[in-house]
mmCIF file of C-alpha atoms in Angstrom:
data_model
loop_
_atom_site.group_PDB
_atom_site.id
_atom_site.type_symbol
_atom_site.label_atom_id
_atom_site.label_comp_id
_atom_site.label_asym_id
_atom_site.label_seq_id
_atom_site.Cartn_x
_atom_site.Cartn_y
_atom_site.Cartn_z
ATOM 1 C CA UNK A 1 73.280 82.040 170.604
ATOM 2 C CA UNK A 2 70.012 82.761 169.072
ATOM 3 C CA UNK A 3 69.590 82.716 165.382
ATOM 4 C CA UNK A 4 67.844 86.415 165.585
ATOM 5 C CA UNK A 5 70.544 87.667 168.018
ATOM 6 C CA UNK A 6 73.646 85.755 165.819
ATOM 7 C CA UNK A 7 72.720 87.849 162.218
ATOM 8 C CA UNK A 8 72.668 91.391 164.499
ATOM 9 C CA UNK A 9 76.092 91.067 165.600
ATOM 10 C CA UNK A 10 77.653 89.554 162.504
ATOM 11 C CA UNK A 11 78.281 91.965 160.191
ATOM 12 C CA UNK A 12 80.477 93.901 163.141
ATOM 13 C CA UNK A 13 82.493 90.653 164.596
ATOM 14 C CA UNK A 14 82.816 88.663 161.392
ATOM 15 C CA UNK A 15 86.946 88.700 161.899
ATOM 16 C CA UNK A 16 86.468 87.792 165.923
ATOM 17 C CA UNK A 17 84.149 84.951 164.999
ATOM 18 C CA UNK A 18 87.167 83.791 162.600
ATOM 19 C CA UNK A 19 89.458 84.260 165.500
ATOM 20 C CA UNK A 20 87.521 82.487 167.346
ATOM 21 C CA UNK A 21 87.203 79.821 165.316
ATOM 22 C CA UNK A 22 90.950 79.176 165.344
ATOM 23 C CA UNK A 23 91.118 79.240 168.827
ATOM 24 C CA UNK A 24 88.920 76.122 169.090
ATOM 25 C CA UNK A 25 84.596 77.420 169.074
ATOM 26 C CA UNK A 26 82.535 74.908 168.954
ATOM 27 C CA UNK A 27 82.172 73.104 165.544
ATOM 28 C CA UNK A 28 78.482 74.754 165.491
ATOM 29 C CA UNK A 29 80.233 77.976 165.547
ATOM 30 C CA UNK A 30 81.747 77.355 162.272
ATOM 31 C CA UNK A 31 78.205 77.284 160.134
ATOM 32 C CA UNK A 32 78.215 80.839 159.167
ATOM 33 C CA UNK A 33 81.662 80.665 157.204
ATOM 34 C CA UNK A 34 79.928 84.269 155.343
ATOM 35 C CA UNK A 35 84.148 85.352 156.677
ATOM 36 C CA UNK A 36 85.268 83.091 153.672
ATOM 37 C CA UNK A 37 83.233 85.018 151.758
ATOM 38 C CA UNK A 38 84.296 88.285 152.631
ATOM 39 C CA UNK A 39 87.485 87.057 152.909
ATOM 40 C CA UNK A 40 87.311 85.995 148.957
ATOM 41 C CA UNK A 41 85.777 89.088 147.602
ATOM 42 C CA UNK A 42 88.920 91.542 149.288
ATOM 43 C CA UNK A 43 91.691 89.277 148.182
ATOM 44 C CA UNK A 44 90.599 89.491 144.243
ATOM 45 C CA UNK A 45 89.558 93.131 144.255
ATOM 46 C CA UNK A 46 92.779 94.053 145.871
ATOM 47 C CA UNK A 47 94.646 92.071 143.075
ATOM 48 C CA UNK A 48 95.938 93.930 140.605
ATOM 49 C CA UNK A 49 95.244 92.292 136.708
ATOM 50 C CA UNK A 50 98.231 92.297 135.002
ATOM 51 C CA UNK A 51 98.566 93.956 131.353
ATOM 52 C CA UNK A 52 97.513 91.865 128.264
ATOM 53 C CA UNK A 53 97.057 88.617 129.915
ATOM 54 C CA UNK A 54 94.430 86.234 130.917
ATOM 55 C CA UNK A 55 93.517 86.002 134.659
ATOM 56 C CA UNK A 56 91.250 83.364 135.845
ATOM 57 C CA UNK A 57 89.789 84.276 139.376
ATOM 58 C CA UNK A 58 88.167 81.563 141.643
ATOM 59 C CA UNK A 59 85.753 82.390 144.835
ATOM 60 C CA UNK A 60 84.808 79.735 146.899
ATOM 61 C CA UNK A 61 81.977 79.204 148.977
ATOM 62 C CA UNK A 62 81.568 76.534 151.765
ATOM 63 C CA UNK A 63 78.714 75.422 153.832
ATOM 64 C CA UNK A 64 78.717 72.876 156.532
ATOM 65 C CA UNK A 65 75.527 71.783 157.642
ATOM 66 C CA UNK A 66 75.208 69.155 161.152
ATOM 67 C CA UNK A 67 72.673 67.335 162.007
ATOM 68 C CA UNK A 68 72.575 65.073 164.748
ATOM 69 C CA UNK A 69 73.239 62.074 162.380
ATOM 70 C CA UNK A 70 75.511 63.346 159.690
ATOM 71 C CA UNK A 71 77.826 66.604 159.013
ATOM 72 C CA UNK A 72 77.648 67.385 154.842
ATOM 73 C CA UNK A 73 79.768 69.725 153.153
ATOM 74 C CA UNK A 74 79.268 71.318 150.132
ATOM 75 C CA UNK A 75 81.642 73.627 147.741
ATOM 76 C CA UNK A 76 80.817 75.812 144.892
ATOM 77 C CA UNK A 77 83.471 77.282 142.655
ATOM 78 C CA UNK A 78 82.669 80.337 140.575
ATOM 79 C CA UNK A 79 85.349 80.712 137.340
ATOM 80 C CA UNK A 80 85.845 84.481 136.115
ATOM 81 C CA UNK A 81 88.169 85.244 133.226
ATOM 82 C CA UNK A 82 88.789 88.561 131.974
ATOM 83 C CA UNK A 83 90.661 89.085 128.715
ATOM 84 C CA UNK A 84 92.833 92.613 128.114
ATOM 85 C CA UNK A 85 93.503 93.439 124.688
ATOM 86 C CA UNK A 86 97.590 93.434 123.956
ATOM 87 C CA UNK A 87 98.683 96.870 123.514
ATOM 88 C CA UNK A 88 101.104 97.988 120.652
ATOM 89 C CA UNK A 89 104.807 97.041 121.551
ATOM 90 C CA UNK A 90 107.357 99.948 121.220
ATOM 91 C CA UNK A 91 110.344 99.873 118.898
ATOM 92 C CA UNK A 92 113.281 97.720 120.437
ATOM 93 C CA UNK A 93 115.940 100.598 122.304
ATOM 94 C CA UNK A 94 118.172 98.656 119.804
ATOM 95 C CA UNK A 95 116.350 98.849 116.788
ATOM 96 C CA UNK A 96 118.581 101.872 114.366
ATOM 97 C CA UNK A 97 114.340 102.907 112.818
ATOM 98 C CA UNK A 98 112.812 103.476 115.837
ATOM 99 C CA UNK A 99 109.383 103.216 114.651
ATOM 100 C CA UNK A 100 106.414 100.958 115.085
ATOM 101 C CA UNK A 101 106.309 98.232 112.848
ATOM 102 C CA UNK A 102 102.668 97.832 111.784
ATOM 103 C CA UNK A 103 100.577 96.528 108.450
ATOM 104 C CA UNK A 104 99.366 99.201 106.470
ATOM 105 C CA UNK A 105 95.974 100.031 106.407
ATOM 106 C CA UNK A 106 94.283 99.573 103.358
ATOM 107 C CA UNK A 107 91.512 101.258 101.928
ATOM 108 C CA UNK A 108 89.629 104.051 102.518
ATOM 109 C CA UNK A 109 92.607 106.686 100.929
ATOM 110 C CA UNK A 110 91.238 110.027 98.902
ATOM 111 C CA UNK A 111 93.513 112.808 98.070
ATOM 112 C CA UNK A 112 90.575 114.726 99.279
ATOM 113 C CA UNK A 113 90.511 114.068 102.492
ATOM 114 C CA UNK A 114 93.731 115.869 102.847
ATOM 115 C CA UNK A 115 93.743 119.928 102.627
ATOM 116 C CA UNK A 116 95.126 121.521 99.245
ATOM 117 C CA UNK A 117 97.897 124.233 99.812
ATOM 118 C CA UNK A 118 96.701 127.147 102.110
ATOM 119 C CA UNK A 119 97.521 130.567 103.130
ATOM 120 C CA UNK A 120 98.525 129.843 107.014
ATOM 121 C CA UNK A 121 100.001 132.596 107.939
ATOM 122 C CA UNK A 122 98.054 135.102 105.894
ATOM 123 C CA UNK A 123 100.677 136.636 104.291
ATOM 124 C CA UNK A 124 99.269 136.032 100.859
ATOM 125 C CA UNK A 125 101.778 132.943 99.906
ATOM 126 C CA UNK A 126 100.399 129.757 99.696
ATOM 127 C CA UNK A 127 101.925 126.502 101.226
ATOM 128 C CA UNK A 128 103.707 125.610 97.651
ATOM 129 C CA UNK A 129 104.733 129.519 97.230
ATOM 130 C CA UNK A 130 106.296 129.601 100.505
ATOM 131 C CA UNK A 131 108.452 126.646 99.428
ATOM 132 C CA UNK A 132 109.611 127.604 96.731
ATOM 133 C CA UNK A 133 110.841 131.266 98.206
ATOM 134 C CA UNK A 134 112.368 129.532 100.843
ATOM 135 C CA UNK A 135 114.534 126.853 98.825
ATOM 136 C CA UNK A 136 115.230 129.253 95.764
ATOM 137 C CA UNK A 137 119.056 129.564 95.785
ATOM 138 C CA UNK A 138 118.434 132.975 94.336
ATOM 139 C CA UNK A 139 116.428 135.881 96.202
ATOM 140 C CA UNK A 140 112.764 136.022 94.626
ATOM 141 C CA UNK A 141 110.696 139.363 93.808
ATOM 142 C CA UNK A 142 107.212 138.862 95.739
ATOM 143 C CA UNK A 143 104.501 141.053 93.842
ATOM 144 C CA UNK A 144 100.772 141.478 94.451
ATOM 145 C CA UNK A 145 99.119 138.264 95.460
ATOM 146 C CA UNK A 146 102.427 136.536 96.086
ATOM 147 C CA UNK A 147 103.824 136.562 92.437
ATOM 148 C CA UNK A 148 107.327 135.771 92.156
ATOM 149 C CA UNK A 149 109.789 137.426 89.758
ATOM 150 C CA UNK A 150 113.557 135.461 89.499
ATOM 151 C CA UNK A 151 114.840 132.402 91.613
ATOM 152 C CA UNK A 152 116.438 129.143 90.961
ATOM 153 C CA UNK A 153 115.608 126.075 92.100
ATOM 154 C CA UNK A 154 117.694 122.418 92.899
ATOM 155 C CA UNK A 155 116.212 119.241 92.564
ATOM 156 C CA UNK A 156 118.400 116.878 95.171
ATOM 157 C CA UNK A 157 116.304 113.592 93.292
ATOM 158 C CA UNK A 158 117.731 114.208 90.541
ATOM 159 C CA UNK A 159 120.148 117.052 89.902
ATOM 160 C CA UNK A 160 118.195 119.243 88.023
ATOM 161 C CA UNK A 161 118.386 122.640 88.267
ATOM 162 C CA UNK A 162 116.167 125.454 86.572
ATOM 163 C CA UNK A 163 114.754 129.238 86.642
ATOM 164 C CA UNK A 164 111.031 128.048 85.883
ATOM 165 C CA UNK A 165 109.390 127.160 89.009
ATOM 166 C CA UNK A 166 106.177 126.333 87.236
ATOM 167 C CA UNK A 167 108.320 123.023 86.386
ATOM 168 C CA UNK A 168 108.646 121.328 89.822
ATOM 169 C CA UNK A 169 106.585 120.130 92.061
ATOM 170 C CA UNK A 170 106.328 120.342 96.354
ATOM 171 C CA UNK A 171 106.911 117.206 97.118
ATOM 172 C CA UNK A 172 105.587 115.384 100.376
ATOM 173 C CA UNK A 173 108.780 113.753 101.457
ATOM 174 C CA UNK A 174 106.088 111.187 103.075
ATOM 175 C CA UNK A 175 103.342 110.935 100.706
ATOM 176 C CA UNK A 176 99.826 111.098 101.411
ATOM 177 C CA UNK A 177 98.808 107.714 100.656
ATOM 178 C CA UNK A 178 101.916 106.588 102.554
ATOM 179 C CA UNK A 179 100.930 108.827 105.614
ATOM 180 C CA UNK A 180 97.264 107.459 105.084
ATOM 181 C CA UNK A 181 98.368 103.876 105.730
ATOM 182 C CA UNK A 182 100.864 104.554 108.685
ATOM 183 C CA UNK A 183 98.524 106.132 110.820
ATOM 184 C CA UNK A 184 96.507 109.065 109.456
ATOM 185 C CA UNK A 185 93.687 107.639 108.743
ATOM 186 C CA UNK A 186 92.795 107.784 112.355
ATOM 187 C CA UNK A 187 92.992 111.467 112.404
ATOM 188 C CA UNK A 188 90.696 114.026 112.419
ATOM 189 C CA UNK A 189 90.146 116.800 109.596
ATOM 190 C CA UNK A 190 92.521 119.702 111.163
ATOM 191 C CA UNK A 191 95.419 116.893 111.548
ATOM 192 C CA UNK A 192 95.559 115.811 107.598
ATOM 193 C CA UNK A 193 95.347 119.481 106.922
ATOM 194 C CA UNK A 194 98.285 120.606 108.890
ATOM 195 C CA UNK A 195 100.227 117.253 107.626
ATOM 196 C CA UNK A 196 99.655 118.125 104.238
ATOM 197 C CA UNK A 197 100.999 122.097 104.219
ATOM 198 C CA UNK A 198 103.407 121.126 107.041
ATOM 199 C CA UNK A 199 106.305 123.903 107.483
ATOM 200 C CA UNK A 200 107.729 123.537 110.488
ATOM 201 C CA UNK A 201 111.200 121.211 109.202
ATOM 202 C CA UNK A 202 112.444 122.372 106.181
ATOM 203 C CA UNK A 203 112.382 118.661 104.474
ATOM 204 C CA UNK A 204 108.878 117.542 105.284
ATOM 205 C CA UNK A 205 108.320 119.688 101.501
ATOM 206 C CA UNK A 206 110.507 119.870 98.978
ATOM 207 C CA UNK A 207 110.613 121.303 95.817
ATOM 208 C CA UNK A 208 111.763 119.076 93.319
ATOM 209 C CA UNK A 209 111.375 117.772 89.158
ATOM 210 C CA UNK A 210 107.894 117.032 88.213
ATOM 211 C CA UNK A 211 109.187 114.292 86.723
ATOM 212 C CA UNK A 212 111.086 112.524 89.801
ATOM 213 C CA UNK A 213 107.927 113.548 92.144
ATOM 214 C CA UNK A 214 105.681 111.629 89.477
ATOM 215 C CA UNK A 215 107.971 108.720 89.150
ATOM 216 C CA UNK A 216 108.257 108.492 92.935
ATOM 217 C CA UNK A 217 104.153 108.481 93.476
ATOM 218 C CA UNK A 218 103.211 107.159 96.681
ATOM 219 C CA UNK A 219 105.989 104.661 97.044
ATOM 220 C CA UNK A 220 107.719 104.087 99.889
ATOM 221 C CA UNK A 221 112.068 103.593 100.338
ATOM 222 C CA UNK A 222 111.928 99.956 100.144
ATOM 223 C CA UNK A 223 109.946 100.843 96.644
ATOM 224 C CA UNK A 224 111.467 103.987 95.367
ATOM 225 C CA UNK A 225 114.483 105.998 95.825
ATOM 226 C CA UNK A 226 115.991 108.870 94.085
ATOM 227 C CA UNK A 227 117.995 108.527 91.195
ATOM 228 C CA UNK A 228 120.722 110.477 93.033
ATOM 229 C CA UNK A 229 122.379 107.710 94.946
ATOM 230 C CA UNK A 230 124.563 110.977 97.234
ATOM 231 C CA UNK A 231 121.122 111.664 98.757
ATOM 232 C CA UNK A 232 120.278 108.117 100.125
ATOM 233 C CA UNK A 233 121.126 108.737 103.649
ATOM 234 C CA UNK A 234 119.424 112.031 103.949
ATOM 235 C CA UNK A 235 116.502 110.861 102.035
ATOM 236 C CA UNK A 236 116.086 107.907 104.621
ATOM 237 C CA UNK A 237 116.884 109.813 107.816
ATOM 238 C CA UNK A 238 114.189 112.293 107.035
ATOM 239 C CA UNK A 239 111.348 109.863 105.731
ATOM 240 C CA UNK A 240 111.997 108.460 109.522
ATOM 241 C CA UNK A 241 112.311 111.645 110.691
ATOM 242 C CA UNK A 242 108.526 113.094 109.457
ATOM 243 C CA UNK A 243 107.148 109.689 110.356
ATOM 244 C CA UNK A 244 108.707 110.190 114.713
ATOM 245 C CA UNK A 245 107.190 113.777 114.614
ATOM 246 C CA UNK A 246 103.499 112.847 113.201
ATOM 247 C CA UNK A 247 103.814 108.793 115.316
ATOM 248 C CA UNK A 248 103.400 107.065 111.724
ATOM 249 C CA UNK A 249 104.252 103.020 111.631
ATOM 250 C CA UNK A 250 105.980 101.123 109.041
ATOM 251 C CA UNK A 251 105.702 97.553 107.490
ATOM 252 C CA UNK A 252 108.003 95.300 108.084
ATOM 253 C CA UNK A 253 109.297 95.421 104.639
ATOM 254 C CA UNK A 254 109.969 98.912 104.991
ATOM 255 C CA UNK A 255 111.322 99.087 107.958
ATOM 256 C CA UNK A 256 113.886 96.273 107.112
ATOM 257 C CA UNK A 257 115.214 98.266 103.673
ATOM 258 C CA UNK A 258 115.450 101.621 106.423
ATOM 259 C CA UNK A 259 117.403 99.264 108.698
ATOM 260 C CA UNK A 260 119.325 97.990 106.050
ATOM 261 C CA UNK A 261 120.386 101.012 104.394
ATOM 262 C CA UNK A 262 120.786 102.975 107.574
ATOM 263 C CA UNK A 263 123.531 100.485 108.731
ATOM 264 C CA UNK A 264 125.398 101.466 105.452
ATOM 265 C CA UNK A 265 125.502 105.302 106.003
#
């Protein structure tokens, strides 16, 4: 077969030259081994790279050359390793938190970056106001611009009760800062702002003492808890609550004092 005539017909019998082959051609029909080749280049793209590992890939190429003295055979092996970033493990189904454990990220935190309270329904009531009517354990007297007349408040922290509102704060059950680390500061502008005047659970803001709000800063359980020991439980079943519904992490030390305490309620 012609050299000219052999490269036409190729590219269309490449798998009946292989056959061929097997069934005994000539050992000058082996030269054009191009089917290896081919071969080579299916089997790895059909091979599917597993996650977060290392694959090393390895394509071979051999030529056999005769002459009417000697027959030489060369190989040449071409090494390909692709890397895949691990991805983030999720919680153990046994694990009581259920949350990713993660270090915090550090730096970058400005109260700013997080909206002040807003009117979100446009009823006039601000994110604190609506708090407060909504946990007063008497009915409140809305005036112009959302002025309140009456109520009484309960602080669960620390057992305080009182009639002046202008004496607690809305606390973020999560703080900011805490929020910040855990995951927020990957989100965008609109997120922070809806995190920070959040209403849809009743326990993601609570009103409670100035003083235990203050005293609690940006501290997380394994730092702070509040001084009334009854609340415990609840107070750690909703911090892991708010941090499922907004996909915050916690440290390890963290989530070991959750774990801990959680196996005690």
């Amino acid at each position: 077969m012609t050299l000219r005539l052999r490269h036409m017909i190729c590219p269309t019998i490449a798998f009946s030259l292989l056959v061929c082959v097997s069934c005994g051609s000539s050992p000058a029909e082996v030269v054009a081994i191009e089917v290896d080749n081919s071969l080579s280049v299916s089997i790895s793209n059909s091979t599917a790279l597993p996650r977060a590992t290392t694959t090393t890939m390895t394509t071979a190429t051999t030529t056999s050359t005769t002459t009417p003295a000697t027959t030489s055979t060369t190989t040449t092996s071409t090494t390909t390793t692709t890397s895949i970033a691990p991805a983030t493990q999720p919680p153990a189904p046994s694990d009581p938190v259920g949350l990713r454990i993660e270090p915090e990220h550090t730096g970058g935190y400005n109260r700013d970056l997080f909206a002040d309270w807003y009117d979100a329904d446009h009823n006039g009531c601000n994110t604190r106001k609506e708090v407060l009517i909504a946990e007063s354990l008497d009915p409140v007297q809305i005036g112009s611009r959302c002025s309140m007349t009456g109520g009484r408040w309960f602080s669960i922290y620390d057992n305080t009760e009182t009639t002046d509102s202008s004496s607690f704060d809305i606390d973020h059950m999560v703080p900011l800062s805490e929020a910040w680390g855990s995951g927020a500061w990957n989100w965008n502008t609109d997120q922070r702002k809806h995190y920070a005047n959040d209403l849809d659970q009743s326990f993601f803001l609570i009103a409670v003492t100035a003083k235990s709000n203050r005293s609690k800063g940006d501290r997380d359980p394994a730092e702070w808890m509040p001084p009334n020991a009854s609340y415990h439980c609840e107070y750690i079943r909703n911090w892991i609550k708010i941090k499922r519904a907004w996909d915050l992490s916690v440290d390890q030390a963290e989530h070991d004092y959750l774990a801990q305490k959680l196996a005690s309620c």
